[in-house]
Structure formats: C-alpha cells, structure tokens
Amino acid sequence: MRIGPLEVAVPVLLAPMAAVTDLPFRTVCEESGVGLTITEFLSAHALVAGARKAIDKMTPSLGGRPFGVQIFGRELDVLARAAEMAVAVGASLVDINMGCPAKRVVAGECGSALMKEPALAQEIVRAVRRAVPEGVPVTVKHRAGWDDRHRNAPEFACALVEAGAKMITVHGRTRTQGFAGKSDLDTIRRVRDAVPAHVPVVGNGDVIDVTSYRRMRDETGCDAVMIGRGALGNPFLFRSLAALSRGEADPGPPTVAERRAAWERHTGLIMQHVPAVRHATELKKPAAWYAKGLLGANALRLAVFSLRDAAEILATSRAYFLALAPDARSCN
Ligand SMILES: Cc1cc2nc3c(=O)[nH]c(=O)nc-3n(C[C@H](O)[C@H](O)[C@H](O)COP(=O)(O)O)c2cc1C
C-alpha cells in the first residue's frame, strides 16, 4: 500500500490507543510484522505549549522504522506547529484525529466533533499539509459520523481528500455509539467507493482475528486494516496477517512459550524505555494482556494489580508464565 510517497509493505496498521500504544507496545507489534504504527493521540496544544508528558509520547520507532504521530485540536496554527514538531522527531506521517468520542475532547470541539464541521476539517488538513514537507503524508482517522442521523463519513472523507489528506481511516461506529454495537462495514465500503482510488482507505473496528480481517477486506474493499483492541497481548495476529499478505501459510496462534517470550520482550522494553517512576503502572498491563484466556489469568491480574513494586510485579508475572506448560497452544 502507498500512502502518498510512503510505501507500507504489510497492509495492516496498529490503531492509536491512548495509554496503550507507547514505544514498547509499538515495538512488539512491529517485530511481529505490523505494517505501520501510530502514536496515541496527542494534544496539539500540549505539544506546542511544551508539555513534557505529551512531547515524550512522540517517540520515534526503534531501528529507524517508519511511524506516524497522531495529533488533535482545532486551531490551525497550533495544529500546524504540532505537525512540525512531529516531523522534527522523524514522523513518517502525521495523522489528525477526527474520531475521538471522549467527552473532554468533543467538549473542546475536537476529535469526532469535527465531523460536524467539514469546512473547518478541510482547513485543518490544508494547514497541516502546508506545515510539513511534501514527503510526509497528512492523514485523517474519523468515525462513521456523529450519530445515526448524521452518517456523513463518505462526503466527509472526500472533502478531506480534496484538501490533501493522503489516507483515510474509518472506524465504522458513530460518535454517539462510543464502543457499543458493531463497526459498520457498509459505511466503510461507501467511503472506499467514494474516495479516489489512489487514496488508501483503511477499515477499522472489531478486527480480532484472521476471519474478521478477511471479512473487513472482502466486504469493504478497503486497502488496509487497522487493529486496536485485538492486538492487546496478541501481536501474533500481525505475524499471521503479515504471512498471509506475503502469500505464506498462517503460522497460527502462539504457543504458551511464545506468549511468555512476547511478555518478556514487552516488559524488557518497558524497563529499558519507560521512566522508572512509571514501571509499576506499565508492567501491570502486559501481565493481564498476555495471560488473557489462559488458566489462572484472573488470579494473576488481581495479584499484579494489588502490587506497587515493579520488581514484585515482574517476579509474580514471570512465575505465572513459567508455571504454564510451554507447548500448550493458547486459545486465541
Ligand atoms: C484504550 C483505547 C484508546 C484509544 N485511543 C485512541 C487514540 O488515541 N486515537 C484514536 O484515533 N483512536 C483511539 N482509540 C480508538 C481505536 O484507535 C480504534 O479506532 C477503536 O478501538 C476501534 O478499533 P478496534 O475494534 O480494532 O479496537 C482508542 C481505543 C481504545 C480502546
């Protein structure tokens, strides 16, 4: 798939997820074969104001791998300056969030609220495009519409493309749906049909395995698929989809030993790249993610979430994974 000048070999993207898709998470997914990762959404305001917390999340992928930075806001000059900052740290693309349903975001008339203001959304794309070099594509991620009566994704996407967006990602739920119901494949198909063929449309929502990936591709005609929740503790899905995209056989679900190795790698990356004050908080998540569906997972989750010390969380999690039969196939 081509996103403007950027070539992406595997048509599978990791969805931006706040408090999830940090550098360790993105790295594990990249090493498993995902085509491209994108940071969580970052407030353009916070970036431009120099807020350390936001700036630190704009981390380049390891090994010079391409990555996207996602920003949100509604002021043209602020978004433009934030985009310049993303390019300065090496972003391969700048994605603009026009899909976030969170109250605090739409109260500021950002995120999915912009779907009600297509003219401003176009101005935003133009302003960000002007701020970044030609070689850095500007892309947008949005929803099916604001609510059931305003499912304007196809027209909205076309307006953004006219303004210069080089890729459109559609999560097929409306803002009012939040995460309820299903991602509507028909809406994504209508966006694909409406947008000029040279601009990739990425389908998003509820892809959790090879079957739902194939359904998304076949029923929408989308050029690539973006996966969020389905990747939690399951970077192996990217291994399968990368193999399929190369015409190879699906290596199938991981063994328990592979899950343990992925947990080791993920937590090792946390210890290496996350500041020590956040180790305890960040180490709890992979324990829950990689154990999900395995025997004793609930007890492990309760145990690690009751701990405060990073070394204890690591030891408890490691003991759990080591006690599992290594050749067992897990159920996902
Ligand atoms: C914990 C969490 C955080 C999210 N944060 C973001 C975000 O920062 N930017 C964004 O565009 N979407 C965000 N999303 C939405 C996802 O990118 C994606 O559109 C949604 O989860 C549907 O895809 P999925 O069914 O594959 O998870 C978030 C979703 C979750 C569950």
XYZ file of C-alpha atoms and ligand atoms in Angstrom:
363
model
C 0.000 0.000 0.000
C 1.200 3.526 -0.774
C 0.305 6.456 1.469
C 1.401 9.336 -0.734
C 5.136 8.691 -1.104
C 5.271 6.241 1.817
C 5.324 2.540 0.934
C 3.839 0.178 3.547
C 4.604 -3.470 2.773
C 2.009 -5.124 5.021
C -1.484 -3.579 4.750
C -2.129 -3.774 8.487
C -1.807 -0.829 10.877
C -1.741 -0.678 14.645
C -4.527 1.630 15.863
C -3.546 4.595 18.000
C -4.662 3.849 21.578
C -4.205 6.280 24.454
C -2.188 4.822 27.344
C -1.540 1.695 25.262
C 0.434 2.296 22.070
C 3.623 3.565 23.658
C 7.058 2.652 22.322
C 7.225 -0.838 23.917
C 3.775 -1.790 22.609
C 4.508 -0.444 19.137
C 7.877 -2.213 19.048
C 6.422 -5.621 19.899
C 3.828 -5.161 17.144
C 6.481 -4.032 14.643
C 8.644 -7.021 15.465
C 5.610 -9.241 14.876
C 5.044 -7.851 11.393
C 2.575 -4.936 11.573
C 2.910 -2.602 8.585
C 2.865 0.709 10.459
C 2.295 2.020 13.963
C 0.918 5.375 15.105
C 1.342 7.057 18.476
C -1.654 7.661 20.671
C -3.426 10.976 20.044
C -1.505 13.943 21.366
C -2.987 17.332 22.105
C -1.538 19.830 19.638
C -1.972 22.458 22.329
C 0.018 20.465 24.875
C 2.801 19.787 22.361
C 3.102 23.408 21.337
C 2.981 24.545 24.986
C 5.980 22.290 25.595
C 4.191 19.854 27.938
C 6.823 17.208 28.673
C 4.250 14.424 29.077
C 2.910 14.928 25.557
C 6.296 15.502 23.941
C 7.699 12.317 25.495
C 4.945 10.285 23.837
C 6.112 11.377 20.401
C 8.748 8.645 20.410
C 10.323 7.509 17.134
C 10.148 3.791 16.424
C 13.319 1.806 17.100
C 15.662 0.863 14.275
C 14.516 3.767 12.104
C 11.228 2.045 11.313
C 8.520 4.330 9.927
C 5.843 5.548 12.338
C 3.019 8.051 12.477
C 2.223 10.704 15.069
C -1.431 11.432 15.740
C -2.432 14.925 16.865
C -5.734 16.504 17.812
C -7.010 20.043 18.149
C -8.978 22.606 16.148
C -6.760 25.671 15.882
C -4.994 25.762 12.540
C -1.760 27.409 13.643
C -1.437 25.193 16.729
C -2.020 22.011 14.737
C 0.458 23.189 12.102
C 3.137 23.793 14.719
C 2.458 20.444 16.391
C 2.810 18.754 12.995
C 6.175 20.465 12.509
C 7.264 19.060 15.867
C 6.210 15.570 14.776
C 8.245 15.888 11.595
C 11.217 17.138 13.619
C 11.271 13.904 15.630
C 11.122 11.867 12.430
C 7.441 11.055 11.911
C 6.786 9.382 8.558
C 3.226 10.657 8.569
C 1.025 12.991 10.590
C -2.442 11.702 11.355
C -5.181 14.046 12.538
C -7.723 12.674 14.982
C -11.295 13.442 13.938
C -12.816 10.408 15.604
C -12.295 10.595 19.349
C -15.658 10.357 21.126
C -14.392 11.267 24.637
C -16.441 13.958 26.381
C -13.434 16.087 27.292
C -12.309 16.056 23.651
C -15.650 16.787 21.990
C -16.399 19.429 24.643
C -13.436 21.282 23.150
C -14.993 20.653 19.719
C -12.094 18.440 18.714
C -11.946 14.774 17.717
C -15.240 13.446 16.344
C -16.919 16.857 16.878
C -15.061 17.974 13.738
C -17.276 15.663 11.686
C -19.963 18.310 12.223
C -17.686 20.977 10.718
C -16.407 19.638 7.394
C -15.259 23.062 6.184
C -13.068 23.553 9.262
C -11.838 19.953 8.989
C -10.699 20.758 5.446
C -8.940 23.907 6.632
C -7.150 21.852 9.269
C -5.877 19.368 6.684
C -4.703 22.230 4.432
C -2.921 23.986 7.319
C -1.149 20.826 8.469
C -0.229 19.924 4.912
C 1.344 23.346 4.375
C 3.379 22.899 7.577
C 5.013 19.577 6.681
C 7.321 18.602 3.821
C 5.798 17.085 0.669
C 7.268 13.676 1.586
C 5.298 13.441 4.852
C 1.695 12.465 4.170
C -1.098 14.011 6.202
C -3.838 11.517 7.008
C -7.101 11.534 8.979
C -8.859 8.994 11.164
C -12.570 9.523 11.696
C -15.777 7.715 12.550
C -18.908 6.819 10.565
C -20.475 10.113 11.629
C -21.666 11.989 14.685
C -24.833 9.956 15.268
C -27.213 7.704 13.395
C -28.872 10.653 11.669
C -25.525 12.085 10.556
C -23.564 9.260 8.957
C -21.569 11.579 6.713
C -18.323 9.582 6.514
C -18.258 9.264 2.674
C -18.761 13.004 1.971
C -16.521 13.943 4.886
C -13.703 11.696 3.637
C -13.980 13.127 0.117
C -13.765 16.677 1.480
C -10.611 15.759 3.431
C -9.027 14.150 0.370
C -9.821 17.245 -1.679
C -7.977 19.246 0.991
C -4.946 16.977 0.651
C -5.397 14.005 3.020
C -3.377 11.060 1.690
C -5.111 8.278 3.649
C -8.449 7.954 5.410
C -9.068 5.564 8.283
C -12.700 4.917 9.174
C -13.856 3.394 12.433
C -17.355 2.284 11.437
C -19.135 3.470 14.591
C -20.717 6.868 15.178
C -19.608 9.159 17.967
C -22.750 8.511 19.975
C -22.197 4.753 19.734
C -18.880 5.054 21.553
C -17.779 1.424 21.548
C -21.298 -0.077 21.610
C -22.758 -2.049 18.741
C -20.637 -3.062 15.765
C -18.317 -1.244 13.418
C -20.451 -0.829 10.290
C -18.732 -2.382 7.288
C -21.223 -0.879 4.863
C -20.191 2.648 5.875
C -16.529 1.769 5.336
C -17.405 0.313 1.918
C -19.246 3.513 0.993
C -16.172 5.540 1.957
C -13.977 3.273 -0.186
C -16.357 3.700 -3.111
C -16.491 7.484 -2.716
C -12.809 8.321 -2.272
C -10.488 8.444 -5.339
C -8.783 5.085 -5.839
C -5.213 6.373 -5.355
C -6.003 7.379 -1.744
C -5.992 4.336 0.552
C -8.968 3.775 2.816
C -8.257 1.833 5.993
C -11.052 -0.138 7.639
C -11.167 -0.158 11.429
C -13.274 -1.719 14.128
C -13.694 -5.163 15.673
C -10.926 -6.960 13.759
C -9.627 -9.529 16.213
C -8.508 -12.483 14.097
C -7.841 -13.664 10.554
C -11.547 -14.280 9.897
C -12.635 -10.772 10.881
C -9.651 -9.338 8.951
C -10.780 -11.144 5.794
C -14.370 -10.010 6.346
C -13.243 -6.387 6.677
C -11.182 -6.611 3.450
C -13.777 -8.517 1.446
C -16.916 -6.639 2.497
C -15.496 -3.112 2.363
C -12.833 -3.308 -0.373
C -10.571 -1.357 1.992
C -6.863 -1.126 1.145
C -5.664 -1.931 4.658
C -6.989 -2.770 8.086
C -6.252 -1.025 11.375
C -6.339 -3.132 14.540
C -6.618 -1.838 18.091
C -8.066 -3.931 20.895
C -7.402 -7.155 19.008
C -3.674 -6.503 19.375
C -3.673 -6.362 23.190
C -1.436 -9.242 24.227
C -1.811 -10.579 20.709
C 0.936 -9.224 18.440
C 0.774 -12.734 16.948
C -2.196 -11.563 14.900
C 0.245 -9.351 12.982
C 2.514 -12.340 12.431
C -0.404 -14.203 10.851
C -1.560 -11.267 8.726
C 1.984 -10.449 7.568
C 2.444 -14.073 6.479
C -0.888 -14.077 4.640
C -0.061 -10.789 2.907
C 3.149 -12.421 1.588
C 1.160 -15.402 0.342
C 2.584 -17.691 3.035
C 0.727 -20.060 5.351
C -0.726 -18.652 8.567
C 1.608 -19.684 11.417
C -1.483 -19.836 13.637
C -1.965 -18.914 17.269
C 1.016 -18.740 19.626
C 2.155 -21.462 21.971
C 2.293 -20.590 25.639
C 6.094 -20.383 25.351
C 5.699 -17.785 22.594
C 3.327 -15.789 24.762
C 5.835 -15.898 27.575
C 8.606 -14.742 25.215
C 6.432 -11.870 23.978
C 5.664 -10.879 27.571
C 9.430 -10.969 28.346
C 10.218 -8.824 25.320
C 7.426 -6.344 26.079
C 8.352 -5.924 29.726
C 12.059 -5.721 28.823
C 11.244 -2.818 26.512
C 9.264 -1.133 29.312
C 12.228 -1.443 31.695
C 14.517 -0.009 29.017
C 12.427 2.814 27.570
C 9.908 3.912 30.215
C 11.000 6.164 33.104
C 11.427 4.186 36.353
C 8.626 6.051 38.169
C 6.121 4.531 35.740
C 7.486 0.970 35.708
C 4.986 -0.423 38.220
C 1.953 1.027 36.410
C 3.141 -0.002 32.975
C 4.228 -3.541 33.928
C 0.738 -4.487 35.127
C -0.846 -4.125 31.696
C 1.198 -6.728 29.769
C 0.717 -9.282 32.560
C -3.052 -9.024 32.065
C -2.872 -8.827 28.263
C -0.574 -11.813 27.624
C -2.253 -14.048 30.213
C -5.799 -13.352 28.957
C -7.638 -16.596 28.208
C -5.046 -18.783 29.950
C -5.570 -20.793 33.100
C -5.245 -18.639 36.230
C -5.230 -15.347 34.284
C -7.782 -13.694 36.564
C -5.845 -14.532 39.702
C -2.661 -13.181 38.121
C -4.409 -9.953 37.140
C -5.772 -9.462 40.652
C -2.365 -10.238 42.143
C -0.348 -7.819 39.989
C -2.888 -5.020 40.254
C -2.605 -5.234 44.049
C 1.187 -4.745 43.906
C 3.077 -1.460 43.844
C 6.628 -2.551 43.359
C 7.905 -3.115 39.813
C 10.280 -5.946 40.797
C 7.448 -7.773 42.560
C 5.124 -7.360 39.576
C 7.802 -8.784 37.299
C 8.552 -11.699 39.618
C 4.875 -12.582 40.108
C 4.173 -12.428 36.379
C 7.282 -14.406 35.443
C 6.464 -17.133 37.973
C 2.979 -17.384 36.450
C 4.222 -17.717 32.875
C 6.981 -20.182 33.850
C 4.477 -22.447 35.589
C 2.428 -22.892 32.398
C 3.085 -25.900 30.179
C 5.277 -24.379 27.427
C 3.978 -26.402 24.490
C 0.284 -25.759 25.140
C -1.498 -23.857 22.383
C -3.411 -20.876 23.658
C -6.982 -20.358 22.668
C -6.867 -17.140 20.620
C -7.907 2.304 25.159
C -8.189 2.927 23.823
C -7.586 4.125 23.492
C -7.823 4.715 22.245
N -7.148 5.853 21.908
C -7.272 6.357 20.640
C -6.447 7.434 20.194
O -5.589 7.948 20.926
N -6.623 7.874 18.918
C -7.561 7.319 18.061
O -7.677 7.745 16.914
N -8.340 6.313 18.481
C -8.186 5.791 19.713
N -8.915 4.705 20.085
C -9.796 4.058 19.084
C -9.017 2.983 18.308
O -7.952 3.540 17.577
C -9.949 2.224 17.347
O -10.494 3.145 16.436
C -11.079 1.525 18.073
O -10.621 0.870 19.238
C -11.763 0.504 17.162
O -10.839 -0.450 16.696
P -10.667 -1.897 17.382
O -12.034 -2.536 17.385
O -9.687 -2.602 16.485
O -10.172 -1.679 18.766
C -8.716 4.110 21.322
C -9.340 2.914 21.681
C -9.083 2.318 22.906
C -9.753 1.016 23.240
